[in-house]
Short mmCIF file of C-alpha atoms and ligand atoms in Angstrom, two decimals:
data_model
loop_
_atom_site.label_atom_id
_atom_site.label_comp_id
_atom_site.label_asym_id
_atom_site.label_seq_id
_atom_site.Cartn_x
_atom_site.Cartn_y
_atom_site.Cartn_z
CA MET A 1 -0.35 -0.08 -0.34
CA THR A 2 1.36 3.30 -1.01
CA LEU A 3 -0.45 6.59 0.74
CA LEU A 4 0.65 9.96 0.43
CA ILE A 5 0.39 12.45 3.46
CA ARG A 6 0.43 15.80 1.46
CA ALA A 7 1.18 19.03 2.40
CA GLY A 8 1.01 18.61 7.04
CA THR A 9 2.88 20.84 9.18
CA GLN A 10 5.60 18.24 10.38
CA VAL A 11 7.22 18.53 13.82
CA THR A 12 9.66 16.66 14.96
CA ALA A 13 11.81 16.59 18.29
CA SER A 14 14.01 19.46 16.62
CA ASP A 15 12.18 21.39 13.24
CA THR A 16 8.85 22.28 11.65
CA TYR A 17 8.51 22.16 8.65
CA THR A 18 5.52 21.68 5.43
CA ALA A 19 6.58 18.99 3.39
CA ASP A 20 4.89 15.76 2.02
CA ILE A 21 5.61 12.31 3.81
CA LEU A 22 5.22 9.21 0.89
CA VAL A 23 4.89 5.63 2.21
CA GLU A 24 5.54 3.04 0.78
CA GLY A 25 4.19 -0.19 2.63
CA GLU A 26 4.89 -0.46 6.74
CA GLN A 27 7.94 2.63 6.69
CA ILE A 28 8.20 6.53 5.63
CA ALA A 29 10.05 6.38 1.60
CA GLN A 30 10.00 9.83 1.65
CA ILE A 31 10.05 13.05 2.90
CA GLY A 32 9.63 16.58 0.22
CA VAL A 33 8.44 19.29 -1.27
CA ASN A 34 5.80 18.75 -3.93
CA LEU A 35 5.84 15.24 -3.56
CA GLN A 36 3.77 13.17 -6.61
CA PRO A 37 1.68 10.22 -5.78
CA PRO A 38 2.69 6.69 -7.67
CA PRO A 39 -0.21 4.97 -9.57
CA GLY A 40 -2.70 3.94 -7.37
CA ALA A 41 -1.24 6.04 -3.82
CA LYS A 42 -3.69 6.69 -1.58
CA VAL A 43 -3.41 10.59 -1.26
CA VAL A 44 -4.07 12.50 2.41
CA ASP A 45 -4.75 16.58 2.65
CA ALA A 46 -3.18 17.54 5.34
CA GLN A 47 -3.47 20.65 5.19
CA GLY A 48 -3.88 23.12 7.85
CA MET A 49 -2.89 20.25 10.35
CA LEU A 50 0.34 19.16 12.08
CA ILE A 51 1.86 16.08 11.35
CA LEU A 52 3.83 13.89 14.27
CA PRO A 53 5.70 10.96 15.43
CA GLY A 54 2.81 8.25 16.91
CA GLY A 55 3.51 8.84 20.60
CA VAL A 56 4.62 6.35 22.51
CA ASP A 57 4.40 5.58 26.14
CA VAL A 58 6.96 3.47 27.98
CA HIS A 59 4.87 2.84 31.24
CA THR A 60 1.80 0.73 30.72
CA HIS A 61 0.16 -2.48 33.10
CA PHE A 62 -1.69 -3.41 30.38
CA ASP A 63 -3.85 -7.26 32.20
CA LEU A 64 -1.65 -6.72 36.29
CA PRO A 65 -2.90 -8.93 38.90
CA MET A 66 -3.17 -6.85 42.29
CA PHE A 67 -5.00 -7.02 44.95
CA GLY A 68 -6.95 -9.65 43.47
CA THR A 69 -8.30 -8.11 40.64
CA VAL A 70 -6.71 -7.14 37.72
CA SER A 71 -6.10 -3.81 35.89
CA SER A 72 -8.84 -3.66 33.48
CA ASP A 73 -7.98 -2.67 30.21
CA ASP A 74 -5.90 -5.71 29.10
CA HIS A 75 -3.83 -5.69 25.66
CA TYR A 76 -6.12 -5.69 23.13
CA THR A 77 -8.23 -2.49 25.76
CA GLY A 78 -5.70 -0.42 26.18
CA HIS A 79 -3.64 -0.41 22.94
CA LYS A 80 -7.23 0.65 21.48
CA ALA A 81 -7.37 3.46 23.68
CA ALA A 82 -3.87 4.32 23.29
CA ALA A 83 -4.55 4.58 19.64
CA PHE A 84 -7.52 7.06 20.18
CA GLY A 85 -5.47 9.12 22.11
CA GLY A 86 -2.61 9.11 19.49
CA THR A 87 0.17 5.90 20.95
CA THR A 88 1.18 3.78 18.23
CA THR A 89 4.05 1.91 20.78
CA VAL A 90 3.67 0.78 24.26
CA ILE A 91 5.58 -0.96 26.61
CA ASP A 92 4.66 -3.18 29.87
CA PHE A 93 6.55 -4.02 32.62
CA ALA A 94 6.53 -8.39 32.54
CA SER A 95 6.27 -9.17 36.19
CA GLN A 96 9.25 -11.90 37.68
CA ASP A 97 6.93 -14.32 38.61
CA LYS A 98 8.17 -17.53 37.25
CA ASP A 99 11.63 -19.65 37.55
CA SER A 100 13.77 -18.31 35.34
CA LEU A 101 13.38 -14.82 33.19
CA ALA A 102 12.98 -16.32 30.70
CA ALA A 103 9.03 -17.85 31.68
CA SER A 104 8.16 -14.95 33.17
CA VAL A 105 9.16 -12.78 29.56
CA GLU A 106 7.39 -16.55 27.93
CA ALA A 107 4.30 -16.00 30.57
CA TRP A 108 3.85 -11.89 29.42
CA HIS A 109 3.87 -13.08 25.88
CA ALA A 110 1.07 -15.41 26.82
CA ARG A 111 -1.28 -12.50 28.04
CA VAL A 112 -1.21 -10.34 25.72
CA GLY A 113 -1.77 -13.68 23.38
CA GLY A 114 -3.43 -12.40 20.08
CA LYS A 115 -4.53 -8.99 21.30
CA ALA A 116 -2.33 -6.68 20.51
CA ALA A 117 -3.57 -3.34 18.49
CA VAL A 118 -1.03 -1.25 18.80
CA ASP A 119 2.69 -2.31 18.29
CA TYR A 120 4.58 -3.44 22.36
CA SER A 121 7.78 -4.22 23.43
CA PHE A 122 8.16 -5.22 27.39
CA HIS A 123 10.37 -4.26 30.00
CA MET A 124 11.07 -6.58 33.08
CA ASN A 125 11.11 -6.60 36.35
CA ILE A 126 13.22 -7.57 38.52
CA THR A 127 11.66 -8.65 42.13
CA ARG A 128 13.70 -11.47 43.39
CA LEU A 129 16.65 -12.70 43.13
CA TYR A 130 17.09 -15.89 42.51
CA PRO A 131 20.86 -17.94 41.77
CA ASP A 132 20.75 -17.64 38.87
CA THR A 133 18.64 -14.02 38.00
CA LEU A 134 21.96 -11.62 37.66
CA LYS A 135 23.10 -14.55 35.61
CA GLU A 136 20.05 -14.30 33.89
CA LEU A 137 20.10 -10.89 32.34
CA SER A 138 22.78 -11.30 29.58
CA ASP A 139 19.06 -13.08 28.33
CA LEU A 140 17.02 -10.61 28.00
CA PRO A 141 18.88 -8.62 24.93
CA ALA A 142 18.16 -11.79 23.05
CA MET A 143 13.85 -12.19 23.67
CA GLY A 144 13.77 -7.43 22.91
CA ILE A 145 14.08 -6.76 26.07
CA THR A 146 16.89 -3.85 26.91
CA SER A 147 15.34 -2.88 29.79
CA VAL A 148 14.47 -3.74 33.65
CA LYS A 149 13.12 -2.32 37.12
CA VAL A 150 13.81 -2.43 40.48
CA PHE A 151 11.91 -1.10 43.22
CA THR A 152 13.05 0.14 46.44
CA ALA A 153 9.38 -0.02 48.02
CA TYR A 154 6.56 -2.34 48.60
CA ASN A 155 8.32 -4.12 51.05
CA ASN A 156 8.01 -7.90 50.70
CA ARG A 157 6.54 -7.91 47.54
CA LEU A 158 8.47 -6.36 44.77
CA ARG A 159 11.45 -4.22 46.51
CA LEU A 160 15.14 -5.69 46.68
CA ALA A 161 17.05 -4.86 49.01
CA ASP A 162 19.85 -1.22 48.29
CA GLY A 163 22.69 -4.05 47.00
CA ASP A 164 20.87 -6.06 45.76
CA ILE A 165 19.67 -2.98 43.23
CA TYR A 166 23.46 -2.48 42.80
CA ARG A 167 24.42 -5.73 41.79
CA VAL A 168 20.86 -5.88 39.53
CA MET A 169 22.13 -2.27 37.57
CA ARG A 170 25.90 -3.42 37.96
CA GLU A 171 24.98 -6.76 36.40
CA ALA A 172 22.04 -4.44 33.43
CA ARG A 173 25.00 -2.64 32.82
CA LYS A 174 27.60 -5.14 31.37
CA HIS A 175 24.48 -6.06 28.74
CA GLY A 176 23.23 -2.74 27.51
CA LEU A 177 20.69 -3.00 30.12
CA LEU A 178 18.49 -0.03 31.72
CA THR A 179 17.63 0.20 34.88
CA MET A 180 14.59 1.54 35.76
CA LEU A 181 13.51 2.83 39.87
CA HIS A 182 10.54 3.04 41.37
CA ALA A 183 12.19 5.44 44.13
CA GLU A 184 9.61 5.64 47.53
CA ASN A 185 10.62 4.44 51.20
CA GLY A 186 9.55 1.11 51.55
CA ASP A 187 10.73 1.20 55.73
CA VAL A 188 8.87 4.47 56.05
CA ILE A 189 5.93 3.50 54.12
CA GLU A 190 6.01 0.49 56.61
CA VAL A 191 5.67 2.00 60.04
CA LEU A 192 3.12 4.43 58.57
CA VAL A 193 0.90 2.62 57.53
CA ALA A 194 0.87 0.02 60.66
CA GLU A 195 0.57 3.48 62.35
CA ALA A 196 -2.56 4.86 60.29
CA LEU A 197 -4.26 1.27 60.49
CA ALA A 198 -4.25 0.97 63.88
CA GLU A 199 -5.60 4.67 64.49
CA GLY A 200 -8.22 3.52 62.24
CA HIS A 201 -7.99 5.73 59.09
CA THR A 202 -9.01 4.18 56.83
CA SER A 203 -9.75 6.46 53.56
CA PRO A 204 -7.83 7.89 50.33
CA ALA A 205 -5.97 10.36 51.50
CA TRP A 206 -4.37 7.90 53.94
CA HIS A 207 -2.14 6.31 51.07
CA GLY A 208 -0.82 10.14 49.71
CA ARG A 209 -0.20 10.67 53.72
CA THR A 210 1.65 7.05 54.35
CA ARG A 211 4.14 7.78 50.55
CA PRO A 212 5.52 11.18 52.05
CA ALA A 213 7.49 12.77 49.14
CA TRP A 214 10.93 12.67 51.22
CA GLY A 215 11.38 9.34 50.86
CA ALA A 216 10.37 9.14 47.23
CA VAL A 217 12.71 12.32 47.07
CA GLU A 218 15.93 10.59 49.11
CA ALA A 219 15.14 6.74 47.02
CA VAL A 220 16.61 9.69 43.69
CA LEU A 221 19.43 10.08 45.55
CA ARG A 222 20.23 6.83 46.47
CA GLY A 223 19.65 5.49 43.41
CA ALA A 224 21.57 7.60 41.50
CA SER A 225 24.37 6.84 44.06
CA LEU A 226 24.26 3.37 43.60
CA ALA A 227 24.06 4.03 39.63
CA ALA A 228 27.47 6.33 40.08
CA GLN A 229 29.11 2.77 42.29
CA ALA A 230 27.76 0.41 39.71
CA GLU A 231 29.27 3.02 36.64
CA ALA A 232 25.39 2.37 35.55
CA PRO A 233 22.29 4.23 33.48
CA LEU A 234 19.83 5.14 35.44
CA TYR A 235 15.20 6.02 34.84
CA VAL A 236 13.64 7.05 37.51
CA VAL A 237 9.73 6.39 36.57
CA HIS A 238 7.23 8.05 37.18
CA MET A 239 9.07 11.73 39.31
CA ASN A 240 6.05 13.02 41.55
CA ALA A 241 7.61 14.98 44.19
CA GLY A 242 9.09 18.33 43.13
CA GLY A 243 12.76 17.44 45.36
CA GLU A 244 13.15 14.62 43.59
CA VAL A 245 13.65 17.03 40.41
CA ASP A 246 15.93 18.40 42.39
CA MET A 247 18.00 15.42 43.51
CA LEU A 248 17.87 14.35 39.63
CA GLU A 249 19.58 17.62 37.85
CA TYR A 250 21.83 17.31 41.37
CA ALA A 251 23.27 13.31 40.00
CA ARG A 252 23.06 15.07 36.00
CA ARG A 253 25.31 17.85 37.63
CA GLN A 254 28.01 15.25 38.22
CA GLY A 255 27.62 13.48 35.35
CA LEU A 256 26.27 11.24 36.78
CA ALA A 257 24.12 8.70 33.41
CA VAL A 258 20.30 8.81 35.14
CA MET A 259 17.26 10.55 33.29
CA GLY A 260 13.49 10.71 34.62
CA GLU A 261 9.97 10.18 33.80
CA THR A 262 6.96 12.04 34.63
CA CYS A 263 3.44 11.12 34.19
CA PRO A 264 0.60 13.49 33.26
CA GLN A 265 -0.95 13.03 36.78
CA TYR A 266 1.35 14.47 38.41
CA LEU A 267 1.35 17.38 36.48
CA SER A 268 -2.51 17.60 36.86
CA PHE A 269 -4.17 16.37 40.31
CA THR A 270 -3.19 17.40 44.21
CA GLU A 271 -2.65 16.30 47.08
CA ALA A 272 -6.70 17.17 47.85
CA HIS A 273 -8.45 15.10 45.24
CA LEU A 274 -7.79 12.39 47.30
CA SER A 275 -9.21 13.89 50.08
CA ARG A 276 -12.59 13.76 47.84
CA PRO A 277 -15.24 11.43 48.43
CA ASP A 278 -14.51 9.71 45.46
CA GLY A 279 -10.86 10.66 46.38
CA ALA A 280 -9.80 6.14 45.68
CA LYS A 281 -10.23 7.49 42.05
CA TRP A 282 -5.86 9.45 42.48
CA VAL A 283 -5.42 6.42 44.49
CA CYS A 284 -1.36 5.66 42.42
CA SER A 285 2.24 4.68 43.81
CA PRO A 286 3.63 7.32 44.11
CA PRO A 287 0.66 9.71 45.07
CA VAL A 288 0.12 12.53 43.80
CA ARG A 289 1.26 15.87 45.29
CA GLY A 290 1.34 19.54 45.94
CA GLU A 291 1.00 22.53 43.85
CA VAL A 292 4.62 23.18 43.42
CA ASP A 293 5.63 19.83 43.10
CA GLN A 294 4.04 20.51 39.70
CA ALA A 295 5.33 23.77 39.06
CA ARG A 296 8.86 22.29 39.77
CA LEU A 297 8.07 18.93 37.08
CA TRP A 298 7.27 21.31 34.68
CA GLN A 299 10.85 23.57 34.93
CA GLY A 300 11.92 19.68 34.31
CA LEU A 301 10.47 18.73 31.32
CA GLU A 302 11.54 22.23 29.76
CA GLU A 303 14.17 22.77 31.17
CA GLY A 304 15.33 18.79 29.46
CA ILE A 305 16.56 17.65 33.75
CA LEU A 306 12.95 15.32 32.14
CA GLN A 307 13.08 13.18 29.72
CA VAL A 308 9.89 11.77 29.26
CA VAL A 309 6.40 12.21 29.88
CA ALA A 310 4.58 8.19 30.52
CA THR A 311 1.38 7.68 31.72
CA ASP A 312 1.56 4.28 34.34
CA HIS A 313 -1.18 3.28 32.90
CA CYS A 314 -3.30 1.30 35.18
CA PRO A 315 -7.09 1.74 35.09
CA PHE A 316 -9.01 0.09 37.30
CA TYR A 317 -12.78 0.72 37.51
CA PHE A 318 -14.16 3.07 40.82
CA ASP A 319 -17.06 0.29 41.33
CA GLY A 320 -15.98 -2.74 39.53
CA SER A 321 -19.78 -4.56 41.03
CA LYS A 322 -21.62 -2.80 38.28
CA ALA A 323 -20.54 -3.63 34.68
CA ILE A 324 -20.11 -1.03 31.93
CA LYS A 325 -20.57 -1.53 28.23
CA TYR A 326 -17.59 -2.80 26.60
CA GLU A 327 -17.78 -3.10 22.53
CA GLY A 328 -21.23 -3.80 23.13
CA GLN A 329 -20.69 -6.58 26.34
CA ALA A 330 -21.37 -6.06 29.77
CA VAL A 331 -17.78 -5.67 31.65
CA ALA A 332 -17.62 -5.92 35.46
CA ILE A 333 -14.10 -5.60 36.86
CA PRO A 334 -13.26 -5.37 40.70
CA GLY A 335 -12.05 -2.11 41.12
CA LYS A 336 -11.43 0.39 43.48
CA GLU A 337 -14.33 -0.61 46.25
CA LEU A 338 -11.88 -3.66 47.47
CA GLY A 339 -10.49 -0.80 49.63
CA ALA A 340 -13.58 0.71 50.25
CA SER A 341 -13.10 0.00 54.58
CA ASP A 342 -9.16 0.40 53.96
CA PHE A 343 -7.05 2.39 52.04
CA THR A 344 -4.50 -0.19 52.00
CA GLN A 345 -7.00 -2.67 49.62
CA ILE A 346 -7.11 0.40 46.84
CA PRO A 347 -5.79 -1.46 44.20
CA ASN A 348 -3.55 1.29 42.82
CA GLY A 349 -3.19 3.18 39.23
CA LEU A 350 -4.49 4.92 37.00
CA PRO A 351 -6.25 5.70 33.36
CA GLY A 352 -4.15 7.82 31.40
CA VAL A 353 -2.26 6.22 28.12
CA GLY A 354 -5.15 7.74 25.67
CA ASP A 355 -5.59 10.85 27.74
CA ARG A 356 -1.73 11.78 27.94
CA LEU A 357 -1.18 13.84 23.97
CA PRO A 358 -3.66 16.02 23.98
CA VAL A 359 -3.83 16.99 28.03
CA MET A 360 0.18 17.69 27.20
CA TRP A 361 -0.92 19.33 24.91
CA THR A 362 -3.52 21.50 26.29
CA SER A 363 -1.89 21.95 29.55
CA GLY A 364 2.06 21.93 28.11
CA VAL A 365 2.24 23.47 24.46
CA GLY A 366 -1.87 25.47 25.18
CA SER A 367 -0.07 27.06 28.39
CA GLY A 368 2.52 27.80 26.51
CA ARG A 369 4.83 25.63 29.10
CA LEU A 370 6.14 23.83 25.45
CA THR A 371 7.01 24.00 22.20
CA PRO A 372 5.63 22.13 20.11
CA ASN A 373 9.04 20.46 19.25
CA GLN A 374 9.35 19.62 23.07
CA PHE A 375 5.66 18.04 23.25
CA VAL A 376 7.08 15.73 20.15
CA SER A 377 10.48 15.02 21.83
CA LEU A 378 9.20 14.24 25.51
CA ASN A 379 6.77 12.18 24.08
CA CYS A 380 7.41 10.26 20.76
CA THR A 381 11.35 10.83 20.13
CA GLN A 382 13.42 10.36 23.79
CA PRO A 383 11.06 7.29 25.04
CA ALA A 384 11.66 5.65 21.36
CA GLN A 385 15.94 6.69 21.72
CA ILE A 386 16.52 6.16 25.82
CA PHE A 387 14.67 2.59 24.88
CA GLY A 388 16.24 1.42 22.26
CA LEU A 389 13.49 2.06 19.72
CA TYR A 390 14.92 4.81 17.02
CA PRO A 391 14.99 5.95 14.89
CA ARG A 392 12.33 2.85 14.10
CA LYS A 393 9.70 4.68 16.35
CA GLY A 394 9.20 7.75 18.04
CA ALA A 395 10.49 9.82 14.24
CA LEU A 396 9.50 10.92 11.03
CA LEU A 397 11.72 10.48 8.89
CA PRO A 398 12.58 7.98 5.45
CA GLY A 399 13.69 4.02 6.83
CA SER A 400 11.52 4.98 10.19
CA ASP A 401 7.71 2.38 10.75
CA ALA A 402 4.95 5.03 9.39
CA ASP A 403 3.13 5.47 12.69
CA ILE A 404 2.26 8.68 11.74
CA LEU A 405 -0.84 11.38 13.47
CA ILE A 406 -1.95 13.59 11.21
CA TRP A 407 -2.94 15.97 14.73
CA ASP A 408 -5.83 18.67 14.04
CA PRO A 409 -4.50 21.21 17.03
CA LYS A 410 -7.76 23.21 17.40
CA LYS A 411 -10.38 20.09 17.86
CA LYS A 412 -11.67 20.82 21.38
CA LEU A 413 -12.87 18.44 23.56
CA ARG A 414 -15.22 18.33 26.50
CA TYR A 415 -13.03 15.54 27.97
CA GLY A 416 -14.39 12.66 29.86
CA VAL A 417 -15.47 8.34 30.04
CA ASP A 418 -17.51 8.99 26.57
CA VAL A 419 -14.87 9.91 25.29
CA ALA A 420 -11.70 7.86 26.44
CA GLN A 421 -11.49 4.85 25.30
CA HIS A 422 -10.46 3.42 28.46
CA ARG A 423 -11.99 -0.15 29.70
CA THR A 424 -12.90 2.08 33.51
CA ASP A 425 -15.78 3.50 34.42
CA TYR A 426 -14.15 6.98 34.95
CA ASN A 427 -11.90 9.21 34.01
CA LEU A 428 -9.58 11.65 36.08
CA TYR A 429 -10.22 15.05 33.56
CA GLU A 430 -14.45 14.31 33.53
CA GLY A 431 -15.19 17.52 32.54
CA TRP A 432 -11.74 19.05 31.66
CA GLU A 433 -12.02 21.11 27.71
CA LEU A 434 -8.93 20.19 25.91
CA THR A 435 -7.34 21.28 22.98
CA GLY A 436 -5.49 19.15 20.11
CA PHE A 437 -5.93 15.12 19.27
CA PRO A 438 -5.29 13.23 16.43
CA ARG A 439 -7.67 13.56 13.38
CA GLN A 440 -5.82 10.02 11.79
CA VAL A 441 -3.68 8.16 13.43
CA PHE A 442 -1.54 5.89 11.04
CA LEU A 443 0.34 2.38 12.83
CA ARG A 444 3.12 0.83 9.75
CA GLY A 445 1.28 3.12 7.30
CA LYS A 446 -2.20 1.54 8.07
CA LEU A 447 -4.30 3.81 9.19
CA ILE A 448 -6.29 2.53 12.54
CA VAL A 449 -7.93 5.66 13.90
CA ASP A 450 -10.23 8.21 11.32
CA GLN A 451 -11.81 10.95 12.99
CA GLY A 452 -13.06 8.68 15.91
CA GLN A 453 -14.00 5.53 14.23
CA TRP A 454 -11.91 2.08 15.19
CA LEU A 455 -10.26 1.10 11.92
CA GLY A 456 -7.71 -1.56 13.81
CA GLY A 457 -8.07 -4.33 15.81
CA ALA A 458 -6.43 -6.91 17.61
CA GLY A 459 -3.72 -8.70 16.32
CA GLN A 460 -2.73 -5.92 14.64
CA GLY A 461 0.09 -5.11 17.50
CA ARG A 462 3.60 -5.99 16.82
CA PHE A 463 6.49 -7.03 19.73
CA LEU A 464 9.46 -4.91 19.92
CA TYR A 465 12.93 -5.86 19.61
CA ARG A 466 15.04 -2.94 21.47
CA GLN A 467 18.27 -2.49 20.52
CA PRO A 468 20.13 -2.90 24.01
CA PHE A 469 22.90 0.07 24.92
CA GLY A 470 19.71 3.33 24.37
CA ALA A 471 20.06 6.49 24.21
CA ILE A 472 21.38 8.05 27.38
CA LEU A 473 20.06 11.79 27.15
O1 URP B 501 0.22 2.98 41.43
C1 URP B 501 0.40 2.40 40.34
N1 URP B 501 1.15 3.23 39.96
N2 URP B 501 0.53 1.01 40.12
C2 URP B 501 1.58 0.47 38.62
C3 URP B 501 3.08 0.28 39.43
C4 URP B 501 3.71 1.14 39.54
O2 URP B 501 4.39 1.12 40.33
O3 URP B 501 4.26 1.65 38.46
ZN1 ZN B 502 6.51 2.26 40.30
ZN1 ZN B 503 4.32 1.50 36.64
#
């Protein structure tokens, strides 16, 4: 199939120019002015529109078992929601719940099954060091996996001791694997949670109160120090506190290869949301913080201290006892109501994979905080570079996959659960007026979303074997 996208304003991480894009098969073949359509080519007029690379969301949790339930978007519904929001590549986290890493990865492939609707890859969670785990890290690049996540929180479940994090980093580095860090202080959280429960505090607000920002700040510096000693690169996920940005900036000034990601929820909401009667909707770990934190996170994005905006998409129903209609079927999946009488039982996580680009365009570009080029850099190009997908993904270049958004920067919608395509019963941005949406979304040259119409399908997404030794930005 040959496609000519005509006269759109192309926005890359560094440039903005008007040109045509010729797509042959699944890749971009040529970019230039006044390109002539080959015989039989489909021509799409994009005058007045922006042309962006498909979004790359490097932090999703589809079909993730948690607290006796499962995140409510699976690898089809979540991919579909991603596509509607302009994201054509996602990276999920494989849990280390089998004896070997290879078996764990296989199990994650099995969870995807034939469901994938956009292109995808996996990071590997390392949550326990069995005798062979360190040795098995060398097997990951051949499986297409070039990043591992470690945790300083979730004691007795996911957390590794500092020495083990150091050992993972040191071994990961040898094989070109990037270590990703969930930064909170698990020990302090344990103490505060036990005390809060003993005092009878059960509401969602206590989720935030028992996970102090200082624990995250300290853990970022601890992670950076461990990375320095391991001579390994580090990527801090879901950064939420202003002090974390300070620590990252400090470490980068020392010349360390440390990078960071934040998510729209940390830029958009504060702990006051956790105190609302429906505060469980905002329960995620780490928690949303304060306005001063938001300002510093924005500054981190503007100044290049943070490199990536991802979503940590991990949705649960607010009331999973009631079914919603999804593609004509009634679907109920237990959710936040599981923690109605105990905040520690509220499944942690939020919907967001489809919201990211419209929210970031509205709050970032619309407010003048980010240029359109920074928007592309943070949401598409840099994530692809850091995670070994560039220039196949995150770029508008000859030879890149033709993952292309025809972006309408003026389209306004009163946003909410009825617009977002997530399989859950609420949306965090309910009632927000968002400006900037994809008009058309192409995945490897195939039109999968056309002005709000779903043309994609399960099985069209492809597993991406990522390159080791991704970019250090
Ligand atoms: O609350 C969240 N973020 N759930 C997903 C797990 C994680 O730590 O990213
Ligand atoms: Zn995490
Ligand atoms: Zn996560």
